[in-house]
Amino acid sequence: MIQLIQASSYFQVVSLAAMADARLLPEASRRILVLANGSQMPEITTPLRQNPGFSLLAARFDSVVDLDELLWPRRPGQFNPRNEELPLFEKLLRQHWDLGQTPVSLVLESIQVNPAQALARIFFDAPIAVHSDGLMSYGPTRNKLPVPMLQRLRETIHIDLVPGLEPMLLLEAPVQRKVLGLESLATLFAELSAAQDPAKHQFPADAALVVGQYLGSLGILDTERELELHHRMLLAARDAGASAVVFKPHPSSGPTAALLLRARAESLGLEFRILATDLLAETVISLMNPLVVISCFSTALLSAKYMLGTPVIAVGTGELLQELGPYQNSNRIPVSIVHALLIQQLATPADAGDHDELTALLRAVAYCMQYKNLPGLREGAEAFLTEHYVAHSAHFKRRRLAVLDLPPRWAHPSRTIRASAWGRGLRRRALRVGSRSLDKIARSLAETSSRVSR
């Protein structure tokens, strides 16, 4: 059987190579790595093949193919063939990737979205394994999957980024869970670091590494507020005793933000260096040995802390938990994890034993996010909120609790607040409908206010 293994980021390529070394990938006679750049702007990011150390990783697979090149100028995330086109695309991919008529199995990431879902639809009878490299695997499945696809799911493979924490991805499906230990991933990053020329990577002493996040692309923060968030990271670096800051911008961010941050750093008396490299943050940490790693909710914070043993600081997670919208935003679980571990100082499940508060918290958040798909989590969510809401209120929104009728009832918005919100919604509707409907909507507003007041 031929195995198609899809990767959309360089970290995923590293993760998959480590999974191959650890013999966690399903058995196959031939393994093909399918590159599908998941960047929102792949045109301005380095192609996955050109990242440093790629040849070392590609050696773990029998061949490498590029879905980006085949689909150009369409991006992989836009690949959504119509049902009547599926046989045609299967014939095309079998020809271009030299698959012949051999049965195929799939190892996919982000099964809820394209191109992973498109590949699963094209190879309609292939068994499916789902791999995950980051923190999102700890959250619930974003979209409801078709029953035929659920029936083909066999297993998930995830990195133990939070030691002992079980993923909620595909919790609704009876899949086998495989775990890639951090020691296996650390071995591979050590190999990648050893392949670098130390003379090309000289870093200042007593420096903090700030890992930038492009929150503007997610529609979470505007440019000014994102700059302020990064400014707070500089303050955290100074307070931690750093005399210099190495800033690794997000690959999708423009140069302006980094230049503005340079001026802020100089005003604080910090030496500032912009790190223009395609090296992953984990490789940079191995080469740099920073005083501390600082970010918001980057996966690098947890891989630095639990895999590389480097001190870390998270900045801005509390505010971000309230800014994220809608509540089911798939970034919510990663932010909650970082906030709980690094701000609230909860223990990981591996360390907590029978007193695992983190898992209970995340399951309560997951129920609030995807209550229709995960009704079995309600009882646990009610118990957790009844006992722990005050300590963990930052993770929940009061209106969400009210809509789902979850405890504590005293935290629900008052009737006056709800009536005001309904009124604002009706006024906005009036503006959309037009002036001729204003009288009718005004009467509706009056009736609504009257019912609420009663």
Coordinates of C-alpha atoms in Angstrom, one line a residue:
M1 CA 0.0 0.0 0.0
I2 CA 1.2 3.5 -0.9
Q3 CA 1.0 6.1 1.9
L4 CA 0.4 9.8 1.1
I5 CA 1.6 12.0 4.0
Q6 CA 0.5 15.6 3.8
A7 CA 2.4 18.5 5.4
S8 CA 1.5 22.2 5.3
S9 CA 4.3 23.7 7.4
Y10 CA 8.0 23.0 8.0
F11 CA 7.3 22.2 11.6
Q12 CA 5.0 19.4 10.4
V13 CA 7.7 18.1 8.1
V14 CA 10.1 17.9 11.1
S15 CA 7.3 16.2 13.2
L16 CA 6.5 13.7 10.5
A17 CA 10.2 12.8 10.1
A18 CA 10.3 12.2 13.9
M19 CA 7.2 10.1 13.7
A20 CA 8.8 8.0 11.0
D21 CA 11.9 7.5 13.1
A22 CA 9.8 6.5 16.0
R23 CA 7.8 4.0 13.8
L24 CA 4.5 5.7 14.6
L25 CA 3.3 6.1 11.0
P26 CA 1.1 3.3 9.7
E27 CA 2.7 0.5 7.8
A28 CA 3.2 1.1 4.1
S29 CA 5.3 -0.3 1.2
R30 CA 6.0 3.2 -0.1
R31 CA 5.8 6.6 1.7
I32 CA 5.2 9.9 -0.3
L33 CA 5.5 13.2 1.4
V34 CA 2.9 15.6 -0.1
L35 CA 3.8 19.3 0.5
A36 CA 0.9 21.7 0.6
N37 CA 2.0 25.1 1.9
G38 CA -0.6 26.2 4.5
S39 CA 0.6 29.8 4.7
Q40 CA -2.1 32.5 4.2
M41 CA 0.4 34.1 1.8
P42 CA 2.5 31.3 0.3
E43 CA 3.7 33.6 -2.4
I44 CA 5.9 35.5 0.1
T45 CA 7.0 32.6 2.2
T46 CA 9.9 30.3 1.6
P47 CA 8.8 27.1 -0.2
L48 CA 9.0 24.1 2.1
R49 CA 11.6 22.4 0.0
Q50 CA 14.0 25.3 0.5
N51 CA 14.0 25.4 4.3
P52 CA 17.3 24.6 5.9
G53 CA 17.8 20.9 6.6
F54 CA 14.9 19.8 4.4
S55 CA 17.0 17.2 2.6
L56 CA 17.8 15.6 6.0
L57 CA 14.1 15.2 6.7
A58 CA 13.1 14.2 3.2
A59 CA 15.4 11.2 3.4
R60 CA 12.9 9.6 5.8
F61 CA 10.4 9.3 2.8
D62 CA 10.6 7.4 -0.5
S63 CA 9.7 10.5 -2.5
V64 CA 8.4 14.1 -2.2
V65 CA 5.7 15.7 -4.3
D66 CA 4.4 19.2 -4.3
L67 CA 0.6 19.9 -4.4
D68 CA 1.3 23.6 -4.6
E69 CA 3.0 23.3 -8.0
L70 CA 0.2 21.1 -9.3
L71 CA -2.6 23.5 -8.3
W72 CA -0.9 26.8 -9.2
P73 CA -2.2 29.5 -9.3
R74 CA -4.8 28.1 -6.9
R75 CA -3.6 27.8 -3.3
P76 CA -3.9 24.4 -1.5
G77 CA -6.4 25.8 1.0
Q78 CA -8.6 26.7 -2.0
F79 CA -8.6 23.2 -3.4
N80 CA -12.2 22.1 -3.1
P81 CA -13.2 19.9 -6.1
R82 CA -16.9 19.3 -6.9
N83 CA -18.1 15.8 -6.4
E84 CA -18.3 15.1 -10.2
E85 CA -14.6 16.2 -10.5
L86 CA -13.3 13.7 -7.9
P87 CA -12.7 10.8 -10.3
L88 CA -10.9 13.1 -12.6
F89 CA -8.6 14.4 -9.9
E90 CA -7.9 10.9 -8.7
K91 CA -6.7 10.0 -12.2
L92 CA -4.6 13.2 -12.3
L93 CA -2.9 12.6 -9.0
R94 CA -2.3 8.9 -9.6
Q95 CA -0.6 9.8 -12.9
H96 CA 1.5 12.8 -11.6
W97 CA 2.6 11.0 -8.4
D98 CA 3.2 7.6 -10.1
L99 CA 0.6 5.8 -7.9
G100 CA -0.6 3.4 -10.6
Q101 CA -3.6 1.4 -9.4
T102 CA -2.1 0.6 -6.0
P103 CA -4.3 1.1 -3.0
V104 CA -3.6 4.3 -1.0
S105 CA -3.7 5.2 2.7
L106 CA -3.6 8.8 3.9
V107 CA -1.9 10.5 6.8
L108 CA -3.4 14.0 6.9
E109 CA -3.5 17.1 9.1
S110 CA -6.4 19.5 9.7
I111 CA -8.9 16.9 8.4
Q112 CA -11.7 19.5 8.9
V113 CA -10.5 21.7 6.1
N114 CA -8.9 21.6 2.6
P115 CA -6.6 20.4 1.2
A116 CA -6.7 17.5 3.6
Q117 CA -10.4 17.0 3.2
A118 CA -10.1 17.3 -0.5
L119 CA -7.5 14.5 -0.6
A120 CA -9.8 12.3 1.6
R121 CA -12.7 12.9 -0.8
I122 CA -10.6 12.1 -3.9
F123 CA -9.2 8.8 -2.4
F124 CA -12.6 7.9 -1.2
D125 CA -11.9 4.4 0.2
A126 CA -8.4 5.1 1.7
P127 CA -8.0 4.5 5.5
I128 CA -7.1 7.8 7.2
A129 CA -4.7 8.6 10.0
V130 CA -4.5 12.2 11.3
H131 CA -1.2 13.7 12.5
S132 CA -0.8 17.0 14.4
D133 CA 2.2 19.1 15.2
G134 CA 0.9 21.9 17.4
L135 CA -1.5 22.9 20.2
M136 CA -4.6 22.8 18.1
S137 CA -4.9 19.0 18.3
Y138 CA -5.7 19.5 22.0
G139 CA -8.9 21.3 20.9
P140 CA -12.2 19.9 19.6
T141 CA -12.8 19.1 15.9
R142 CA -13.6 22.4 14.2
N143 CA -16.3 21.2 11.8
K144 CA -18.6 18.2 11.8
L145 CA -17.2 15.5 9.5
P146 CA -19.3 13.4 7.2
V147 CA -20.1 9.9 8.6
P148 CA -18.3 8.0 5.7
M149 CA -15.1 10.0 6.5
L150 CA -15.5 9.3 10.2
Q151 CA -15.8 5.6 9.5
R152 CA -12.4 5.6 7.7
L153 CA -10.5 7.2 10.5
R154 CA -8.1 4.9 12.2
E155 CA -5.7 6.8 14.5
T156 CA -4.3 10.1 15.5
I157 CA -0.6 10.9 16.0
H158 CA 0.3 13.9 18.1
I159 CA 3.4 15.4 19.8
D160 CA 3.3 15.3 23.6
L161 CA 3.8 19.1 23.8
V162 CA 1.9 19.2 27.1
P163 CA 3.1 16.1 28.9
G164 CA 0.3 13.7 29.5
L165 CA -2.5 15.8 28.0
E166 CA -4.8 13.9 25.7
P167 CA -6.1 15.6 22.5
M168 CA -9.7 16.3 22.0
L169 CA -9.4 16.3 18.2
L170 CA -11.7 13.7 16.8
L171 CA -13.1 12.9 20.3
E172 CA -16.3 12.0 18.5
A173 CA -14.6 9.2 16.6
P174 CA -13.3 5.9 18.0
V175 CA -9.7 6.4 17.0
Q176 CA -6.4 5.0 18.4
R177 CA -4.2 7.6 20.0
K178 CA -0.4 7.5 19.3
V179 CA 2.0 9.9 21.0
L180 CA 5.3 11.2 19.8
G181 CA 7.5 11.7 22.9
L182 CA 9.4 15.0 23.1
E183 CA 12.7 13.1 23.3
S184 CA 12.2 11.8 19.7
L185 CA 11.5 15.4 18.5
A186 CA 14.5 16.8 20.5
T187 CA 16.8 14.3 18.8
L188 CA 15.7 15.5 15.4
F189 CA 16.1 19.2 16.3
A190 CA 19.6 18.4 17.6
E191 CA 20.4 16.8 14.2
L192 CA 19.1 20.0 12.4
S193 CA 21.1 22.2 14.7
A194 CA 24.3 20.2 14.2
A195 CA 23.9 20.7 10.4
Q196 CA 24.1 24.5 10.8
D197 CA 27.3 26.4 10.5
P198 CA 27.9 28.1 14.0
A199 CA 29.9 30.9 12.4
K200 CA 26.7 32.0 10.5
H201 CA 24.7 32.2 13.7
Q202 CA 26.3 34.4 16.2
F203 CA 24.0 35.7 19.0
P204 CA 24.5 38.3 21.7
A205 CA 25.1 37.1 25.3
D206 CA 22.3 37.4 27.9
A207 CA 19.7 37.8 25.1
A208 CA 16.0 37.0 25.1
L209 CA 14.3 35.4 22.1
V210 CA 11.0 37.0 21.2
V211 CA 8.9 34.9 18.9
G212 CA 6.5 37.2 17.0
Q213 CA 2.9 36.2 16.2
Y214 CA 1.0 37.6 13.3
L215 CA -2.3 38.2 15.1
G216 CA -3.4 40.7 12.5
S217 CA -3.8 38.0 9.9
L218 CA -6.2 36.2 12.2
G219 CA -8.3 39.4 12.7
I220 CA -7.7 39.3 16.4
L221 CA -5.7 42.5 16.9
D222 CA -5.1 45.5 14.7
T223 CA -1.6 46.7 13.9
E224 CA -1.3 49.2 16.7
R225 CA -2.5 46.7 19.4
E226 CA -0.2 44.0 18.0
L227 CA 2.7 46.4 18.3
E228 CA 1.8 47.2 21.9
L229 CA 1.7 43.4 22.6
H230 CA 5.2 43.0 21.3
H231 CA 6.3 46.1 23.3
R232 CA 5.1 44.3 26.4
M233 CA 7.3 41.4 25.4
L234 CA 10.3 43.8 25.3
L235 CA 9.4 44.9 28.8
A236 CA 9.2 41.3 30.0
A237 CA 12.7 40.7 28.5
R238 CA 14.2 43.7 30.3
D239 CA 12.6 42.7 33.6
A240 CA 14.0 39.1 33.1
G241 CA 17.5 40.6 33.0
A242 CA 18.1 40.5 29.3
S243 CA 20.4 43.2 27.8
A244 CA 19.5 42.2 24.2
V245 CA 16.5 41.0 22.3
V246 CA 16.6 38.7 19.2
F247 CA 13.2 39.1 17.5
K248 CA 12.0 36.3 15.2
P249 CA 9.1 37.8 13.3
H250 CA 6.3 35.6 12.0
P251 CA 7.0 34.5 8.4
S252 CA 3.8 36.3 7.2
S253 CA 4.4 39.6 8.9
G254 CA 5.8 42.6 7.0
P255 CA 9.1 44.5 7.8
T256 CA 7.3 47.6 9.2
A257 CA 6.3 46.0 12.5
A258 CA 9.8 44.8 13.2
L259 CA 11.3 48.2 12.5
L260 CA 8.8 49.9 14.8
L261 CA 9.7 47.4 17.5
R262 CA 13.4 48.2 17.1
A263 CA 12.7 51.8 18.0
R264 CA 10.8 50.7 21.1
A265 CA 13.7 48.4 22.1
E266 CA 16.3 51.1 21.8
S267 CA 14.2 53.4 23.9
L268 CA 14.3 50.8 26.6
G269 CA 18.1 50.5 26.3
L270 CA 18.0 47.0 24.8
E271 CA 20.2 45.9 21.9
F272 CA 17.8 44.7 19.2
R273 CA 18.4 42.2 16.4
I274 CA 15.9 41.1 13.8
L275 CA 16.4 37.4 13.0
A276 CA 15.9 37.0 9.2
T277 CA 16.0 33.2 9.0
D278 CA 13.9 30.3 7.9
L279 CA 15.1 28.2 10.8
L280 CA 12.4 27.0 13.2
A281 CA 12.2 28.6 16.6
E282 CA 13.3 25.4 18.2
T283 CA 16.4 25.2 16.1
V284 CA 17.2 28.9 16.9
I285 CA 16.8 28.1 20.6
S286 CA 19.2 25.2 20.3
L287 CA 21.8 27.4 18.6
M288 CA 21.2 30.5 20.7
N289 CA 20.7 29.2 24.2
P290 CA 18.6 32.3 25.1
L291 CA 18.1 33.6 28.6
V292 CA 14.4 33.3 28.1
V293 CA 11.9 32.8 25.3
I294 CA 9.0 35.2 25.1
S295 CA 5.8 35.1 23.0
C296 CA 2.0 35.1 23.4
F297 CA 0.7 31.6 22.7
S298 CA 3.3 30.2 20.2
T299 CA 3.9 26.5 20.2
A300 CA 7.5 27.4 20.7
L301 CA 6.8 28.4 24.3
L302 CA 5.9 24.9 25.2
S303 CA 8.5 23.1 23.1
A304 CA 11.1 25.4 24.7
K305 CA 9.9 24.7 28.2
Y306 CA 9.2 21.0 28.1
M307 CA 11.5 19.8 25.3
L308 CA 14.5 22.1 25.5
G309 CA 14.4 23.1 29.2
T310 CA 14.5 26.8 28.4
P311 CA 12.8 29.4 30.6
V312 CA 9.7 31.0 29.0
I313 CA 7.3 33.9 29.5
A314 CA 3.8 34.3 28.0
V315 CA 2.4 37.8 27.4
G316 CA -1.1 38.9 26.7
T317 CA -3.0 35.6 26.9
G318 CA -5.6 36.9 29.4
E319 CA -6.6 39.7 27.1
L320 CA -6.6 37.5 24.0
L321 CA -9.0 35.0 25.6
Q322 CA -11.5 37.8 25.8
E323 CA -10.7 39.2 22.3
L324 CA -11.0 35.9 20.4
G325 CA -14.3 35.6 18.5
P326 CA -16.4 33.8 18.0
Y327 CA -16.1 31.7 21.1
Q328 CA -15.4 28.5 19.0
N329 CA -12.4 30.1 17.4
S330 CA -9.9 27.2 17.0
N331 CA -7.1 29.3 18.6
R332 CA -9.0 29.3 21.9
I333 CA -7.6 26.0 23.2
P334 CA -4.0 26.9 22.5
V335 CA -4.4 30.3 24.2
S336 CA -6.1 28.6 27.2
I337 CA -3.3 26.0 27.5
V338 CA -0.6 28.6 27.5
H339 CA -2.5 30.8 29.9
A340 CA -3.3 27.9 32.3
L341 CA 0.3 26.5 32.3
L342 CA 2.4 29.7 32.2
I343 CA 0.2 32.3 33.8
Q344 CA -1.9 30.3 36.2
Q345 CA 0.9 27.8 36.8
L346 CA -1.3 24.7 36.6
A347 CA 0.5 21.4 36.5
T348 CA 0.6 19.3 33.4
P349 CA -1.4 16.1 33.5
A350 CA 1.8 14.1 33.7
D351 CA 2.8 15.9 36.9
A352 CA -0.7 16.4 38.4
G353 CA -1.7 12.8 38.6
D354 CA -5.2 12.4 40.2
H355 CA -5.4 16.2 40.6
D356 CA -5.4 17.1 36.9
E357 CA -7.2 20.4 36.8
L358 CA -5.9 21.3 33.3
T359 CA -7.8 18.5 31.5
A360 CA -11.0 19.4 33.3
L361 CA -10.6 23.0 32.4
L362 CA -10.0 22.4 28.7
R363 CA -12.9 20.0 28.4
A364 CA -15.2 22.6 29.9
V365 CA -13.9 25.1 27.3
A366 CA -14.3 22.6 24.5
Y367 CA -17.9 21.9 25.5
C368 CA -18.6 25.7 25.4
M369 CA -17.0 25.8 21.9
Q370 CA -18.6 22.7 20.3
Y371 CA -21.5 21.8 22.5
K372 CA -23.6 20.4 19.7
N373 CA -20.8 17.9 18.6
L374 CA -19.7 17.1 22.2
P375 CA -22.8 16.7 24.3
G376 CA -21.1 14.1 26.5
L377 CA -18.8 16.8 28.0
R378 CA -21.7 18.8 29.5
E379 CA -21.8 17.0 32.9
G380 CA -18.1 17.5 33.4
A381 CA -18.3 21.2 32.3
E382 CA -21.1 21.8 34.8
A383 CA -19.1 20.2 37.7
F384 CA -15.9 22.1 36.8
L385 CA -17.7 25.5 36.5
T386 CA -19.6 25.0 39.7
E387 CA -16.3 24.4 41.6
H388 CA -13.7 26.4 39.8
Y389 CA -15.3 29.2 37.8
V390 CA -13.9 32.0 39.9
A391 CA -10.3 30.8 39.5
H392 CA -10.7 30.3 35.7
S393 CA -13.3 32.9 34.7
A394 CA -10.8 34.3 32.1
H395 CA -11.4 31.2 29.9
F396 CA -15.1 31.7 29.7
K397 CA -17.5 34.4 28.5
R398 CA -20.5 35.1 30.6
R399 CA -22.9 35.3 27.7
R400 CA -21.8 32.0 26.5
L401 CA -22.5 30.5 29.9
A402 CA -25.9 32.1 29.8
V403 CA -26.8 30.8 26.4
L404 CA -25.8 27.2 27.4
D405 CA -27.4 27.6 30.8
L406 CA -24.2 26.6 32.6
P407 CA -23.2 27.4 36.1
P408 CA -22.6 29.6 38.0
R409 CA -25.9 31.4 37.4
W410 CA -24.8 34.5 39.2
A411 CA -22.2 35.1 36.5
H412 CA -24.9 35.3 33.8
P413 CA -25.4 38.8 32.4
S414 CA -28.4 40.6 34.0
R415 CA -31.7 40.9 32.2
T416 CA -31.1 44.6 31.7
I417 CA -27.8 43.9 29.9
R418 CA -29.4 41.2 27.8
A419 CA -32.3 43.5 26.9
S420 CA -29.9 46.2 25.9
A421 CA -28.0 43.8 23.7
W422 CA -31.2 42.7 22.0
G423 CA -32.1 46.3 21.5
R424 CA -28.8 47.1 19.9
G425 CA -29.2 44.1 17.6
L426 CA -32.7 45.3 16.5
R427 CA -31.4 48.8 15.8
R428 CA -28.6 47.4 13.6
R429 CA -31.2 45.4 11.8
A430 CA -33.3 48.5 11.3
L431 CA -30.4 50.2 9.6
R432 CA -29.9 47.2 7.2
V433 CA -33.6 46.9 6.3
G434 CA -34.2 50.5 5.6
S435 CA -36.2 53.5 6.9
R436 CA -39.6 52.1 5.7
S437 CA -39.3 49.2 8.3
L438 CA -38.2 51.4 11.2
D439 CA -41.7 51.7 12.7
K440 CA -42.2 48.0 12.6
I441 CA -38.8 47.3 14.3
A442 CA -39.4 50.0 16.9
R443 CA -42.6 48.3 17.9
S444 CA -40.7 45.0 18.1
L445 CA -38.1 46.7 20.3
A446 CA -40.7 48.0 22.6
E447 CA -42.4 44.6 23.0
T448 CA -39.0 42.9 23.6
S449 CA -38.1 45.4 26.3
S450 CA -41.5 45.0 27.9
R451 CA -41.2 41.2 28.0
V452 CA -37.7 41.3 29.5
S453 CA -38.7 43.8 32.2
R454 CA -41.5 41.5 33.3

